[in-house]
């Protein structure tokens, strides 16, 4: 993780010696210990970088990486576009919820979920019980740039994919906000986003904010 700047008593900003490997190893070990049997689950829109960031985050935490979409395809023996075409979206959503429930029972891992899965209340509840969730929040233009590269998202096979992305964002963001942690996914090196995820996990799991003492002005 990049070193943070410290302020001296003179208010002069100094950069400390870069974080050494053993310090980082301690931080990563502390996160893993605090997670215990819980998973880290990445939620958010298509193209938010859940698989790319998830794979790197898993490597840093020395945990397995699991991609829910890949597991759904393996369980169905079909690709996601084929499932949508042959069986329709409701069938896909039921299978998605079952596969994610099974993965959440399978022990510690970093799990990237499909963009629509967190919309199901039952899946959110299961994630809340078994995992710490991170919403990778991306702007519409970032999402559009990334999803344009692939044609394997059935929901975006519309006359106006940009309008579809905007509609899905406004429908889903109020729900994504229920994730434990929000990280802005933007066009910076992937490792910077991974570092931010690790910092946020550390802050959430190891250094929870102390309760605020309210002192009454009337006393
Ligand atoms: C979907 C997102 C996709 C995949 C399916 C539906 C969605 O996964 O599950 O095409 O509803 O947003 P990614 O978010 O990994 O692209």
Short mmCIF file of N, CA, C and O and ligand atoms in Angstrom, two decimals, residues 44-48 50-51 67-69 72 80-81 84 89 92-93 96 112-117 147 150 152-156 168 172 176, ligand 1:
data_model
loop_
_atom_site.label_atom_id
_atom_site.label_comp_id
_atom_site.label_asym_id
_atom_site.label_seq_id
_atom_site.Cartn_x
_atom_site.Cartn_y
_atom_site.Cartn_z
N UNK A 44 -21.69 -4.46 -7.95
CA UNK A 44 -21.67 -3.25 -8.78
C UNK A 44 -22.00 -3.58 -10.22
O UNK A 44 -22.13 -4.75 -10.61
N UNK A 45 -22.10 -2.54 -11.01
CA UNK A 45 -22.53 -2.67 -12.41
C UNK A 45 -21.56 -3.49 -13.25
O UNK A 45 -20.38 -3.61 -12.93
N UNK A 46 -22.10 -3.98 -14.36
CA UNK A 46 -21.25 -4.58 -15.40
C UNK A 46 -20.17 -3.56 -15.76
O UNK A 46 -20.45 -2.36 -15.83
N UNK A 47 -18.96 -4.03 -15.97
CA UNK A 47 -17.89 -3.12 -16.37
C UNK A 47 -17.30 -2.32 -15.23
O UNK A 47 -16.43 -1.48 -15.45
N UNK A 48 -17.73 -2.59 -14.00
CA UNK A 48 -17.15 -1.84 -12.86
C UNK A 48 -15.77 -2.37 -12.48
O UNK A 48 -15.06 -1.73 -11.71
N UNK A 50 -15.24 -5.75 -11.36
CA UNK A 50 -15.33 -6.70 -10.24
C UNK A 50 -14.38 -7.89 -10.41
O UNK A 50 -13.72 -8.29 -9.46
N UNK A 51 -14.32 -8.43 -11.63
CA UNK A 51 -13.45 -9.61 -11.84
C UNK A 51 -11.97 -9.20 -11.85
O UNK A 51 -11.14 -9.86 -11.22
N UNK A 67 -15.54 -16.32 -9.61
CA UNK A 67 -16.38 -15.43 -10.40
C UNK A 67 -17.76 -16.10 -10.53
O UNK A 67 -17.87 -17.20 -11.08
N UNK A 68 -18.79 -15.44 -10.01
CA UNK A 68 -20.12 -16.06 -9.98
C UNK A 68 -20.61 -16.38 -11.39
O UNK A 68 -21.18 -17.45 -11.62
N UNK A 69 -20.38 -15.46 -12.36
CA UNK A 69 -20.86 -15.72 -13.73
C UNK A 69 -20.23 -17.00 -14.31
O UNK A 69 -20.92 -17.79 -14.96
N UNK A 72 -21.88 -19.94 -12.74
CA UNK A 72 -23.25 -20.15 -13.27
C UNK A 72 -23.16 -20.87 -14.62
O UNK A 72 -23.89 -21.82 -14.87
N UNK A 80 -23.89 -17.42 -20.49
CA UNK A 80 -24.96 -16.54 -19.98
C UNK A 80 -25.90 -16.08 -21.11
O UNK A 80 -27.11 -16.18 -20.95
N UNK A 81 -25.38 -15.64 -22.27
CA UNK A 81 -26.32 -15.28 -23.35
C UNK A 81 -27.23 -16.46 -23.72
O UNK A 81 -28.41 -16.27 -23.99
N UNK A 84 -30.01 -16.81 -21.08
CA UNK A 84 -31.03 -15.76 -21.30
C UNK A 84 -31.91 -16.12 -22.50
O UNK A 84 -33.13 -15.98 -22.46
N UNK A 89 -34.64 -14.38 -18.53
CA UNK A 89 -33.94 -13.76 -17.38
C UNK A 89 -34.39 -14.30 -16.02
O UNK A 89 -33.54 -14.55 -15.15
N UNK A 92 -32.51 -17.34 -15.23
CA UNK A 92 -31.11 -17.00 -14.95
C UNK A 92 -30.97 -16.47 -13.52
O UNK A 92 -30.06 -16.86 -12.79
N UNK A 93 -31.89 -15.58 -13.11
CA UNK A 93 -31.79 -14.97 -11.77
C UNK A 93 -31.93 -16.01 -10.67
O UNK A 93 -31.23 -15.92 -9.64
N UNK A 96 -28.72 -17.91 -10.59
CA UNK A 96 -27.68 -17.02 -10.06
C UNK A 96 -27.76 -16.98 -8.52
O UNK A 96 -26.74 -17.10 -7.83
N UNK A 112 -16.56 -12.31 -7.08
CA UNK A 112 -17.11 -11.26 -7.96
C UNK A 112 -18.50 -11.71 -8.38
O UNK A 112 -18.67 -12.83 -8.89
N UNK A 113 -19.50 -10.86 -8.15
CA UNK A 113 -20.88 -11.24 -8.48
C UNK A 113 -21.33 -10.53 -9.76
O UNK A 113 -20.83 -9.44 -10.09
N UNK A 114 -22.31 -11.09 -10.43
CA UNK A 114 -22.91 -10.43 -11.60
C UNK A 114 -23.66 -9.18 -11.15
O UNK A 114 -24.20 -9.13 -10.03
N UNK A 115 -23.72 -8.19 -12.05
CA UNK A 115 -24.25 -6.87 -11.68
C UNK A 115 -25.67 -6.85 -11.14
O UNK A 115 -26.03 -5.95 -10.39
N UNK A 116 -26.50 -7.84 -11.53
CA UNK A 116 -27.89 -7.81 -11.08
C UNK A 116 -28.15 -8.59 -9.81
O UNK A 116 -29.24 -8.47 -9.22
N UNK A 117 -27.18 -9.37 -9.36
CA UNK A 117 -27.45 -10.33 -8.28
C UNK A 117 -27.77 -9.66 -6.94
O UNK A 117 -28.58 -10.17 -6.17
N UNK A 147 -17.76 -1.88 -21.36
CA UNK A 147 -18.68 -2.93 -21.84
C UNK A 147 -18.72 -2.98 -23.37
O UNK A 147 -19.09 -4.01 -23.93
N UNK A 150 -17.02 -5.94 -25.29
CA UNK A 150 -17.56 -7.32 -25.37
C UNK A 150 -19.06 -7.28 -25.64
O UNK A 150 -19.74 -6.37 -25.20
N UNK A 152 -21.15 -9.83 -24.78
CA UNK A 152 -21.72 -11.01 -24.09
C UNK A 152 -22.63 -10.63 -22.92
O UNK A 152 -22.82 -11.42 -22.01
N UNK A 153 -23.16 -9.38 -22.93
CA UNK A 153 -24.10 -9.01 -21.87
C UNK A 153 -25.49 -8.86 -22.47
O UNK A 153 -25.79 -7.84 -23.11
N UNK A 154 -26.34 -9.87 -22.26
CA UNK A 154 -27.65 -9.85 -22.91
C UNK A 154 -28.45 -8.60 -22.60
O UNK A 154 -29.17 -8.09 -23.47
N UNK A 155 -28.32 -8.04 -21.40
CA UNK A 155 -29.12 -6.87 -21.05
C UNK A 155 -28.75 -5.64 -21.87
O UNK A 155 -29.51 -4.68 -21.93
N UNK A 156 -27.54 -5.68 -22.46
CA UNK A 156 -27.11 -4.50 -23.22
C UNK A 156 -27.30 -4.66 -24.73
O UNK A 156 -26.86 -3.81 -25.51
N UNK A 168 -30.18 1.30 -15.73
CA UNK A 168 -29.80 0.29 -14.73
C UNK A 168 -29.08 0.94 -13.55
O UNK A 168 -29.31 0.58 -12.39
N UNK A 172 -30.35 0.68 -9.79
CA UNK A 172 -29.57 -0.18 -8.88
C UNK A 172 -28.78 0.56 -7.80
O UNK A 172 -28.52 -0.01 -6.74
N UNK A 176 -27.12 -0.83 -4.34
CA UNK A 176 -25.67 -1.04 -4.18
C UNK A 176 -25.15 -0.30 -2.95
O UNK A 176 -24.18 -0.73 -2.31
C1 LIG B 1 -25.71 -8.76 -15.45
C2 LIG B 1 -24.36 -8.70 -15.34
C3 LIG B 1 -23.46 -9.74 -15.88
C4 LIG B 1 -24.18 -11.08 -15.99
C5 LIG B 1 -25.46 -10.92 -16.73
C6 LIG B 1 -26.41 -9.91 -16.09
C7 LIG B 1 -26.53 -7.66 -14.88
O1 LIG B 1 -22.33 -9.88 -15.03
O2 LIG B 1 -24.44 -11.62 -14.72
O3 LIG B 1 -25.14 -10.55 -18.05
O4 LIG B 1 -27.74 -7.87 -14.68
O5 LIG B 1 -25.97 -6.59 -14.61
P1 LIG B 1 -21.16 -8.75 -14.88
O6 LIG B 1 -21.65 -7.72 -13.92
O7 LIG B 1 -20.01 -9.53 -14.34
O8 LIG B 1 -20.91 -8.23 -16.26
#
